[in-house]
Short mmCIF file of N, CA, C and O and ligand atoms in Angstrom, two decimals:
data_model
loop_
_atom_site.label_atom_id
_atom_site.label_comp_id
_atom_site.label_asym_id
_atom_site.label_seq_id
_atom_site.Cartn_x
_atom_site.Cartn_y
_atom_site.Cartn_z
N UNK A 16 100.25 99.62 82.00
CA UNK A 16 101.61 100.17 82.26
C UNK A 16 101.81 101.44 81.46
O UNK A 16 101.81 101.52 80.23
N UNK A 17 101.95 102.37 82.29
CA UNK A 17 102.41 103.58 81.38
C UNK A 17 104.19 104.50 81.64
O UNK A 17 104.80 105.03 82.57
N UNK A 18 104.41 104.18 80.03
CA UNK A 18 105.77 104.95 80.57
C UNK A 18 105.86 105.57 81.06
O UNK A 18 104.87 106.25 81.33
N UNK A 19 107.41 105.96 81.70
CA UNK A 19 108.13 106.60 82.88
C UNK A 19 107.10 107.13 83.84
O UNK A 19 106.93 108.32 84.12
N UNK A 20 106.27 105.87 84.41
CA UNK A 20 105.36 106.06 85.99
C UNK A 20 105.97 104.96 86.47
O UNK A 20 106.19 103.78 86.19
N UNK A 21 106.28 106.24 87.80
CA UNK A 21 107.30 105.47 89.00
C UNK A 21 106.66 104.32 89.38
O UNK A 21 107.12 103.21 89.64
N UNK A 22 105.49 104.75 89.38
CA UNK A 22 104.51 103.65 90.41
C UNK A 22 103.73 102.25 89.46
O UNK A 22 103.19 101.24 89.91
N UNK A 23 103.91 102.60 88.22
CA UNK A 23 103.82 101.66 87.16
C UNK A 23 104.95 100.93 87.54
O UNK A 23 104.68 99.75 87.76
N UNK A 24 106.10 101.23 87.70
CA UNK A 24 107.98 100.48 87.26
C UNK A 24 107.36 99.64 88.83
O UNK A 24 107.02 98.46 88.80
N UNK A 25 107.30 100.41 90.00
CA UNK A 25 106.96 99.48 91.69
C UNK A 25 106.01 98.43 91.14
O UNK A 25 106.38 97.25 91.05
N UNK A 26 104.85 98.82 90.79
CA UNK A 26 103.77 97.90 90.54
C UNK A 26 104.23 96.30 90.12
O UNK A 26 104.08 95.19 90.64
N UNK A 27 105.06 97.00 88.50
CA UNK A 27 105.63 95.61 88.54
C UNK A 27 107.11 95.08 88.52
O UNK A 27 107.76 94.24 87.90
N UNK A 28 107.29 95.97 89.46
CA UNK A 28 108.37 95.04 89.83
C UNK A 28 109.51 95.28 89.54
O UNK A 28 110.52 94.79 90.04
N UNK A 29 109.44 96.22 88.53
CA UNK A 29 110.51 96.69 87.49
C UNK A 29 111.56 97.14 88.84
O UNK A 29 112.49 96.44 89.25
N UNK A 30 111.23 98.21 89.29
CA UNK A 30 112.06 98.95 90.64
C UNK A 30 111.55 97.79 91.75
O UNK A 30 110.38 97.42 91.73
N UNK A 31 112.37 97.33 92.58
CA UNK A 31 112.16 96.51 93.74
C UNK A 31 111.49 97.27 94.74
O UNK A 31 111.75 98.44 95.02
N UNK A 32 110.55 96.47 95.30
CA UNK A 32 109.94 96.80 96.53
C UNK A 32 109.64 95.91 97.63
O UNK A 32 109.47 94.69 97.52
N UNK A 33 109.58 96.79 99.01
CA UNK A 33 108.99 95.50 99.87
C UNK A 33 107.39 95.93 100.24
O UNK A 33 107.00 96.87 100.93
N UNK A 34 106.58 94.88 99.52
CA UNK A 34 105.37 94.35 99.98
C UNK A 34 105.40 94.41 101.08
O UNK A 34 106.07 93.70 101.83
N UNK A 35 104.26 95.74 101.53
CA UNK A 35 103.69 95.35 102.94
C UNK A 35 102.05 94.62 102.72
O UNK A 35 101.44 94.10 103.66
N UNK A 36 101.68 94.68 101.76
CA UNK A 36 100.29 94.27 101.64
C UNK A 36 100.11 93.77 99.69
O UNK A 36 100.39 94.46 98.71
N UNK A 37 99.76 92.87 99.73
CA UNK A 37 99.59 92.53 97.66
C UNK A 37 98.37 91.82 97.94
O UNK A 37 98.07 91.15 98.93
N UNK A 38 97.62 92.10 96.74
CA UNK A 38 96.67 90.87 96.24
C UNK A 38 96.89 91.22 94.57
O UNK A 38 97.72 91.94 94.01
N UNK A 39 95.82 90.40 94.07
CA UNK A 39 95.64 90.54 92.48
C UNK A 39 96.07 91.58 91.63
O UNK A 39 96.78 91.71 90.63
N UNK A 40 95.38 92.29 92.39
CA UNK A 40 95.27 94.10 91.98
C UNK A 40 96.02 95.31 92.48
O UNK A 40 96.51 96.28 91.89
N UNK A 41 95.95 94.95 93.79
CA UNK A 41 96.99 96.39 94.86
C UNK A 41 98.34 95.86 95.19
O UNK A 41 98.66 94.67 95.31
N UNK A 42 99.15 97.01 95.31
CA UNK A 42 100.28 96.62 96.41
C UNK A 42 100.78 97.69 97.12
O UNK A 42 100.98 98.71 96.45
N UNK A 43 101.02 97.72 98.28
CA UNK A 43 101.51 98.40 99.14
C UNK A 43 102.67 98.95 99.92
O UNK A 43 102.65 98.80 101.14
N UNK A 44 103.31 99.35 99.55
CA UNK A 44 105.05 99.86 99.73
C UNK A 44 104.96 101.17 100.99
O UNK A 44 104.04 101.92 101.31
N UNK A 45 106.31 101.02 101.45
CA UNK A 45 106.38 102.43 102.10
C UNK A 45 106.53 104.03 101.98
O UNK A 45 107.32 104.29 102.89
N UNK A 46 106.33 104.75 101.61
CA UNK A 46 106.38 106.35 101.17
C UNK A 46 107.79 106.29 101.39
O UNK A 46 108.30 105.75 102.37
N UNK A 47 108.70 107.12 100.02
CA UNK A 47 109.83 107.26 100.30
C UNK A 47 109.93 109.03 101.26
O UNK A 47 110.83 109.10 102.10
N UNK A 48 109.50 109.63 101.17
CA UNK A 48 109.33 110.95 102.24
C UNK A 48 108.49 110.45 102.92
O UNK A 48 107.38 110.49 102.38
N UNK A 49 108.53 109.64 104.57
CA UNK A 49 107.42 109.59 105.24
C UNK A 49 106.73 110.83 106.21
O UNK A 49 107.53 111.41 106.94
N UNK A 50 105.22 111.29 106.27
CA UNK A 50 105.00 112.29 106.98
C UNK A 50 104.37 111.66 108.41
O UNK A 50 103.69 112.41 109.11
N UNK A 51 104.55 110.61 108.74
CA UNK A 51 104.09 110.12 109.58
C UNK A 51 104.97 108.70 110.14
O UNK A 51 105.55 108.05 109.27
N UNK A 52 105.04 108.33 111.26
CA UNK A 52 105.88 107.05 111.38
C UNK A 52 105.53 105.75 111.05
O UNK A 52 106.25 104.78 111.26
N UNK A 53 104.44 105.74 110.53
CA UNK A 53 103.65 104.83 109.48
C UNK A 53 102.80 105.94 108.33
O UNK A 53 101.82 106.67 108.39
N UNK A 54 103.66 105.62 107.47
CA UNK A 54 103.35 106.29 105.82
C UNK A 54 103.48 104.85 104.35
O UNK A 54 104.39 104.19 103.85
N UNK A 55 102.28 104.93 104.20
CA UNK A 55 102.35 103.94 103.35
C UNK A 55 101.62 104.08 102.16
O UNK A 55 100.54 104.65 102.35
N UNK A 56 101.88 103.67 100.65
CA UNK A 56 100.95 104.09 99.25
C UNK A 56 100.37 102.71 99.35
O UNK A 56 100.95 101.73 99.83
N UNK A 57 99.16 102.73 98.84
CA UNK A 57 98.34 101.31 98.19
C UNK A 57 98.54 102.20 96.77
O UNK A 57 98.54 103.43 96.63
N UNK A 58 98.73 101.08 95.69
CA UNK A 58 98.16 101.49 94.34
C UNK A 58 97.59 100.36 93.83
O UNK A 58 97.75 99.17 94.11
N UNK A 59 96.76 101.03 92.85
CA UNK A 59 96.23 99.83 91.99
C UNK A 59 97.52 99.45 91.46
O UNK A 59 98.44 100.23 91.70
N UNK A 60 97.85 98.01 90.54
CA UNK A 60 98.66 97.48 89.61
C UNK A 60 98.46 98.08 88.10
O UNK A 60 99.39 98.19 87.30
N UNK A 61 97.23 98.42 87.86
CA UNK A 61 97.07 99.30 86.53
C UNK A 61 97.31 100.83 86.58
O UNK A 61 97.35 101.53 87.60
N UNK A 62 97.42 101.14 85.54
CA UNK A 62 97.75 102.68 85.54
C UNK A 62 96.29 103.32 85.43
O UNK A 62 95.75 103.32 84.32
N UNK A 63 95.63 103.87 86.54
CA UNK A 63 94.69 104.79 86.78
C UNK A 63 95.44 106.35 87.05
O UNK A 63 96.29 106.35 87.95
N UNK A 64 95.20 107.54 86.40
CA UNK A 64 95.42 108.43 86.86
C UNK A 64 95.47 109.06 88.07
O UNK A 64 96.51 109.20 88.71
N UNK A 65 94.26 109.50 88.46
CA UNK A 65 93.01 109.87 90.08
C UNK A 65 92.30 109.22 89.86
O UNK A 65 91.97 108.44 88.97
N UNK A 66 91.87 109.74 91.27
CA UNK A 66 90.55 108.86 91.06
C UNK A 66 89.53 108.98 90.54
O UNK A 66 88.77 108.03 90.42
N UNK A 67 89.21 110.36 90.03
CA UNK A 67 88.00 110.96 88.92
C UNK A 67 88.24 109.77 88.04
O UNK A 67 87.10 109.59 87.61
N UNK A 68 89.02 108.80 87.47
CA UNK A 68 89.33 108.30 86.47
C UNK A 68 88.93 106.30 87.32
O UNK A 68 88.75 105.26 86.70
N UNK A 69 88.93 106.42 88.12
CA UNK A 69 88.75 105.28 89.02
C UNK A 69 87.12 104.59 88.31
O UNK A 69 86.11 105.22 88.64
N UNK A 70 86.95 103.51 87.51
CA UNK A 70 85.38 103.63 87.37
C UNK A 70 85.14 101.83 87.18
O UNK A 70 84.03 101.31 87.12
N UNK A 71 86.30 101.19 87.10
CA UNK A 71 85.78 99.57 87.71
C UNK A 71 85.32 99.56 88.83
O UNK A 71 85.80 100.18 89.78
N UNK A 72 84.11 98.71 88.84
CA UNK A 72 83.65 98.16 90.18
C UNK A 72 84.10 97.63 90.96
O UNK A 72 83.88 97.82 92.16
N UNK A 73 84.90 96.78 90.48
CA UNK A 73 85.84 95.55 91.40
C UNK A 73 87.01 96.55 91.76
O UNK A 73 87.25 96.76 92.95
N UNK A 74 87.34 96.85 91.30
CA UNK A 74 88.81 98.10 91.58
C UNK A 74 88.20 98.97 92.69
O UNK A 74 88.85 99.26 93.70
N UNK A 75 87.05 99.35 92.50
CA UNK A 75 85.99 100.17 93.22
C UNK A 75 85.94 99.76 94.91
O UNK A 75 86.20 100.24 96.02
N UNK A 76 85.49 98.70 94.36
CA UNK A 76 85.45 98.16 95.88
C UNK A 76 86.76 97.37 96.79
O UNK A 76 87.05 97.06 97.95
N UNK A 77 87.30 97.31 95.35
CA UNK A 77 88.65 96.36 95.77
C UNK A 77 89.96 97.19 96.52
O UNK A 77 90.96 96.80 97.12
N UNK A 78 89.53 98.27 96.23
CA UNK A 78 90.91 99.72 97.20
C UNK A 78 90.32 99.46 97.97
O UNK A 78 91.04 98.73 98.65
N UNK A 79 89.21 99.55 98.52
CA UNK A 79 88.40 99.94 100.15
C UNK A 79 88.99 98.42 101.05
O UNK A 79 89.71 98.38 102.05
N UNK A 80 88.56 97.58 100.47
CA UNK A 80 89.07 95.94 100.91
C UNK A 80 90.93 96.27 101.19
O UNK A 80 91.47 96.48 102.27
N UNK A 81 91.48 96.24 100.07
CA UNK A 81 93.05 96.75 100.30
C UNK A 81 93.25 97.96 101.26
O UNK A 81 94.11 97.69 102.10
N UNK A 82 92.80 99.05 101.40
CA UNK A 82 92.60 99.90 102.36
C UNK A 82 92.75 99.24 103.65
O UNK A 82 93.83 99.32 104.24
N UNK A 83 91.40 98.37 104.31
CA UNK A 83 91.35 97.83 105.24
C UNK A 83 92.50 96.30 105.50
O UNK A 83 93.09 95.94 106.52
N UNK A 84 92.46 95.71 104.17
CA UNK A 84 93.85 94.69 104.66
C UNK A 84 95.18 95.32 105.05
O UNK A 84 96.07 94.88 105.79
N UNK A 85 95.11 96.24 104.50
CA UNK A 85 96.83 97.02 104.36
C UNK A 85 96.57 97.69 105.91
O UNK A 85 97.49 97.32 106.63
N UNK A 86 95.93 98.26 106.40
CA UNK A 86 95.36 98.76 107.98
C UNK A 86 95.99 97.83 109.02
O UNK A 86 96.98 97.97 109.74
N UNK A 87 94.71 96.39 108.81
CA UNK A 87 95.27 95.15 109.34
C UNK A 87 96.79 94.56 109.46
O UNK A 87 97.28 94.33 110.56
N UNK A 88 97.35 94.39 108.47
CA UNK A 88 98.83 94.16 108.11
C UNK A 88 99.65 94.89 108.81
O UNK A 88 100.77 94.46 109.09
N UNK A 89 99.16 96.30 109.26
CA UNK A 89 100.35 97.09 109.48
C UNK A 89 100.04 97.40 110.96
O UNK A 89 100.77 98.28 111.42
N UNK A 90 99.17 96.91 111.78
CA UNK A 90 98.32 96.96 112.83
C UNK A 90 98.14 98.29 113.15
O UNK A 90 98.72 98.92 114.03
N UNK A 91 97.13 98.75 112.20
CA UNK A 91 97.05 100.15 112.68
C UNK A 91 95.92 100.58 113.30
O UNK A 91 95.65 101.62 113.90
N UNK A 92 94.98 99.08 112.95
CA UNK A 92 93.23 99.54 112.98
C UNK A 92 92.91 99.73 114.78
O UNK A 92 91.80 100.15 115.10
N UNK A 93 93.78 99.45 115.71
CA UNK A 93 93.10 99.70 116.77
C UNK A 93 93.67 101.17 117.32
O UNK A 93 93.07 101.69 118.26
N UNK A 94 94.45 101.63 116.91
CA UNK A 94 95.07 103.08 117.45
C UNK A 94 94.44 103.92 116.18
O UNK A 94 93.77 104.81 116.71
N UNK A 95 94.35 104.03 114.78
CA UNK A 95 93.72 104.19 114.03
C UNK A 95 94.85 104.73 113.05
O UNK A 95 96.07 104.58 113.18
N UNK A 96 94.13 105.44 111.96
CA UNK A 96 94.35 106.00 110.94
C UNK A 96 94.58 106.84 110.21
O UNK A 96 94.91 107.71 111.03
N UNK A 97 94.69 107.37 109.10
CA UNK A 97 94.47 108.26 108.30
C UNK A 97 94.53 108.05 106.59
O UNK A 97 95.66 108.03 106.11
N UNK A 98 93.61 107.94 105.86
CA UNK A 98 94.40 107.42 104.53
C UNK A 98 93.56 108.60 103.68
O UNK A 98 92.58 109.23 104.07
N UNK A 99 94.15 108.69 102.56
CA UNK A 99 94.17 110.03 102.27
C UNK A 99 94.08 109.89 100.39
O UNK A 99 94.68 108.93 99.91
N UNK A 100 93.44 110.74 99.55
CA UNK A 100 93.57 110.38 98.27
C UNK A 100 94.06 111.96 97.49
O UNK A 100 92.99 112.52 97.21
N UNK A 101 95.00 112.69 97.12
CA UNK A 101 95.32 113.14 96.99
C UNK A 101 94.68 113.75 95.19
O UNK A 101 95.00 113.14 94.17
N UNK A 102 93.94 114.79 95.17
CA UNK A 102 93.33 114.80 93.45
C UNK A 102 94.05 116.17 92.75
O UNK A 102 93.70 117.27 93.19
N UNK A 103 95.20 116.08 91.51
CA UNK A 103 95.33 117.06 91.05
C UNK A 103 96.17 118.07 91.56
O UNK A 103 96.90 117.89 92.53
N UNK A 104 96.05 119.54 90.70
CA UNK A 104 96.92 120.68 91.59
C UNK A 104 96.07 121.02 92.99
O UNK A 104 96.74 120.95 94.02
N UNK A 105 95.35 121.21 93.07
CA UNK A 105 94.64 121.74 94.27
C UNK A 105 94.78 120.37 95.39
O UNK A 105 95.41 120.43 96.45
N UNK A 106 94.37 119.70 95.10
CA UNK A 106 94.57 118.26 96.10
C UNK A 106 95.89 117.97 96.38
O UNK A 106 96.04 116.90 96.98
N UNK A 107 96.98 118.64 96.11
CA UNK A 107 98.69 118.16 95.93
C UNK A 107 98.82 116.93 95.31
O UNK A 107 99.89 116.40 95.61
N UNK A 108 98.24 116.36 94.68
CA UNK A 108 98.58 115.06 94.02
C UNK A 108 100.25 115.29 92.94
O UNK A 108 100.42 115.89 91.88
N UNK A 109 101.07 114.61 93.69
CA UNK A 109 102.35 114.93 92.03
C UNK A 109 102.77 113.43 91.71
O UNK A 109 103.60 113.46 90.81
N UNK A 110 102.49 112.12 92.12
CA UNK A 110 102.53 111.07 91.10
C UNK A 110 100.96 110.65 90.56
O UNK A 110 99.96 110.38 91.22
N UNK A 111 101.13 110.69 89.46
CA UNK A 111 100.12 110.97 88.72
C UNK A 111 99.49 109.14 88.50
O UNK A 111 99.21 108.69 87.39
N UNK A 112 99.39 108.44 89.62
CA UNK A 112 98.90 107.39 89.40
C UNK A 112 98.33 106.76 90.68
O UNK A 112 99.15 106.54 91.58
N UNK A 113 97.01 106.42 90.89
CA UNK A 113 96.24 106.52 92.11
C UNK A 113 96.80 106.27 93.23
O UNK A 113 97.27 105.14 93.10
N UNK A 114 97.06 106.70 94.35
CA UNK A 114 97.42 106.25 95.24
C UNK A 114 96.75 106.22 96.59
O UNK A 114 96.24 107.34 96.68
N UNK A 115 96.45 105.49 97.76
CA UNK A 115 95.68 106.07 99.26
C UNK A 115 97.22 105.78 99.96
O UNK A 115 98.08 104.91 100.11
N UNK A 116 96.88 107.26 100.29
CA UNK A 116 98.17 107.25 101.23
C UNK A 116 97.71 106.81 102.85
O UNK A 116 96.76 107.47 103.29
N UNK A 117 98.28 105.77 103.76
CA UNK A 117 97.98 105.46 104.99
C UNK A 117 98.69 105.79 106.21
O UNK A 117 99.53 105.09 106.79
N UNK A 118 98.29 106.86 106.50
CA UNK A 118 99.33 107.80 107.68
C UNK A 118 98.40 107.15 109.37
O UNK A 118 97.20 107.04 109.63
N UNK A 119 100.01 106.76 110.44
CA UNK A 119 99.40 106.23 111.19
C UNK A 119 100.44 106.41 111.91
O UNK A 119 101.47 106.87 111.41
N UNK A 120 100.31 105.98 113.69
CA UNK A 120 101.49 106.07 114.57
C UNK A 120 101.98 107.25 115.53
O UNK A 120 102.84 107.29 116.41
N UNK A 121 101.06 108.23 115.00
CA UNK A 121 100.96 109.65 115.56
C UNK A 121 99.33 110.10 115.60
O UNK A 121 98.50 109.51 114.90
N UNK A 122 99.06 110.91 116.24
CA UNK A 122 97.67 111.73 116.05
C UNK A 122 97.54 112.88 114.88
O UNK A 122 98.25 113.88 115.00
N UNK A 123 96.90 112.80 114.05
CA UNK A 123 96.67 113.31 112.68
C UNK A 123 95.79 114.72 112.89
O UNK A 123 94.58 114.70 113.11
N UNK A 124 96.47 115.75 112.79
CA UNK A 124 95.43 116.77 112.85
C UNK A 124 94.61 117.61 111.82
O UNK A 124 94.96 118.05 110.72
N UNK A 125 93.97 117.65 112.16
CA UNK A 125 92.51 118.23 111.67
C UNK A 125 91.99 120.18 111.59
O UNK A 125 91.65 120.82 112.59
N UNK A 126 92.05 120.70 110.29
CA UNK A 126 92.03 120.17 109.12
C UNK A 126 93.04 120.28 108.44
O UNK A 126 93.60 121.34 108.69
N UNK A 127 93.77 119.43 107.35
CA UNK A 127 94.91 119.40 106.91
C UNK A 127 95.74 121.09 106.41
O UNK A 127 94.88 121.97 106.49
N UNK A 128 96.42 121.36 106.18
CA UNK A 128 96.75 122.85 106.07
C UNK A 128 96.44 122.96 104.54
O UNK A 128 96.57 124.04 103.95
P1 5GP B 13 100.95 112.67 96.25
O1 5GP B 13 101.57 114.00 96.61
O2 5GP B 13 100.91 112.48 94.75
O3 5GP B 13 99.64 112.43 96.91
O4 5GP B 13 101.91 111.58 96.86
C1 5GP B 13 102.99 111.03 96.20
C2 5GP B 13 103.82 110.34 97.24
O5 5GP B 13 104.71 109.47 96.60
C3 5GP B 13 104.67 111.31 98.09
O6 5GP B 13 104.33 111.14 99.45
C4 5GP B 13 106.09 110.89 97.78
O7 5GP B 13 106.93 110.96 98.91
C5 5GP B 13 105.93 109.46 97.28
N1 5GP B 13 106.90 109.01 96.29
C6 5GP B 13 107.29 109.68 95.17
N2 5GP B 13 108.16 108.93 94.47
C7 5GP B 13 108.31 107.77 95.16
C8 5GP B 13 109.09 106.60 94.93
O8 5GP B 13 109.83 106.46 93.95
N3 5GP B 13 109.00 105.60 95.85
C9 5GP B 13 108.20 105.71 96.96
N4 5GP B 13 108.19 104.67 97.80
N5 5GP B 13 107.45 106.80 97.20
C10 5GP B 13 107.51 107.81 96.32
ZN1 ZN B 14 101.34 104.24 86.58
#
């Protein structure tokens, strides 16, 4: 838990959220600016910065698993996807605590601006 991170206070609970997807480790809420008509954050429950900083195994493999449950959950996997990891100033990252963003519901174009 690291002070005043928004996504630390969601994680646990502190600020209310609705669970679209939880296990052990992740949980999944809706983007409060959505850019898509399905916009959704996975975060880890711990405070990871980026993902340069991402270096458990189980965490490692355990976003990709949450990735794909949170997909499932939100039935996105047969029309498809977009999930997205945002690194730093150049990457636009501005909450500073890992997030895959899951944009879905529209056609996603290519390459991002
Ligand atoms: P980034 O630009 O860091 O990749 O994405 C941060 C995302 O978090 C943005 O899409 C922004 O709309 C979203 N966001 C920022 N603060 C909050 C919040 O308090 N609640 C929710 N649900 N989303 C937030
Ligand atoms: Zn945090």
């Amino acid at each position: 838990m690291s002070e005043n991170c928004i996504f630390c206070k969601i994680a646990s609970k502190q600020i209310p959220v609705e669970a679209l997807y939880e296990d052990d480790n992740f949980i999944a809420f809706r983007d409060l600016a959505p850019q898509a008509p399905v916009h959704v954050l996975l975060i880890p429950k711990v405070h990871i910065e980026t993902i340069m900083e991402l270096s458990d195994p189980e965490l490692m493999a355990g976003s990709i698993k949450a990735v794909q449950a949170t997909a499932k959950a939100l039935n996105l996997v047969e029309e498809g996807f977009r999930t997205v990891i945002n690194c730093r100033e150049n990457g636009g990252q501005t909450v500073y605590h890992l997030h895959f963003h899951l944009l879905g519901g529209r056609f996603m174009q290519w390459p991002p601006g």
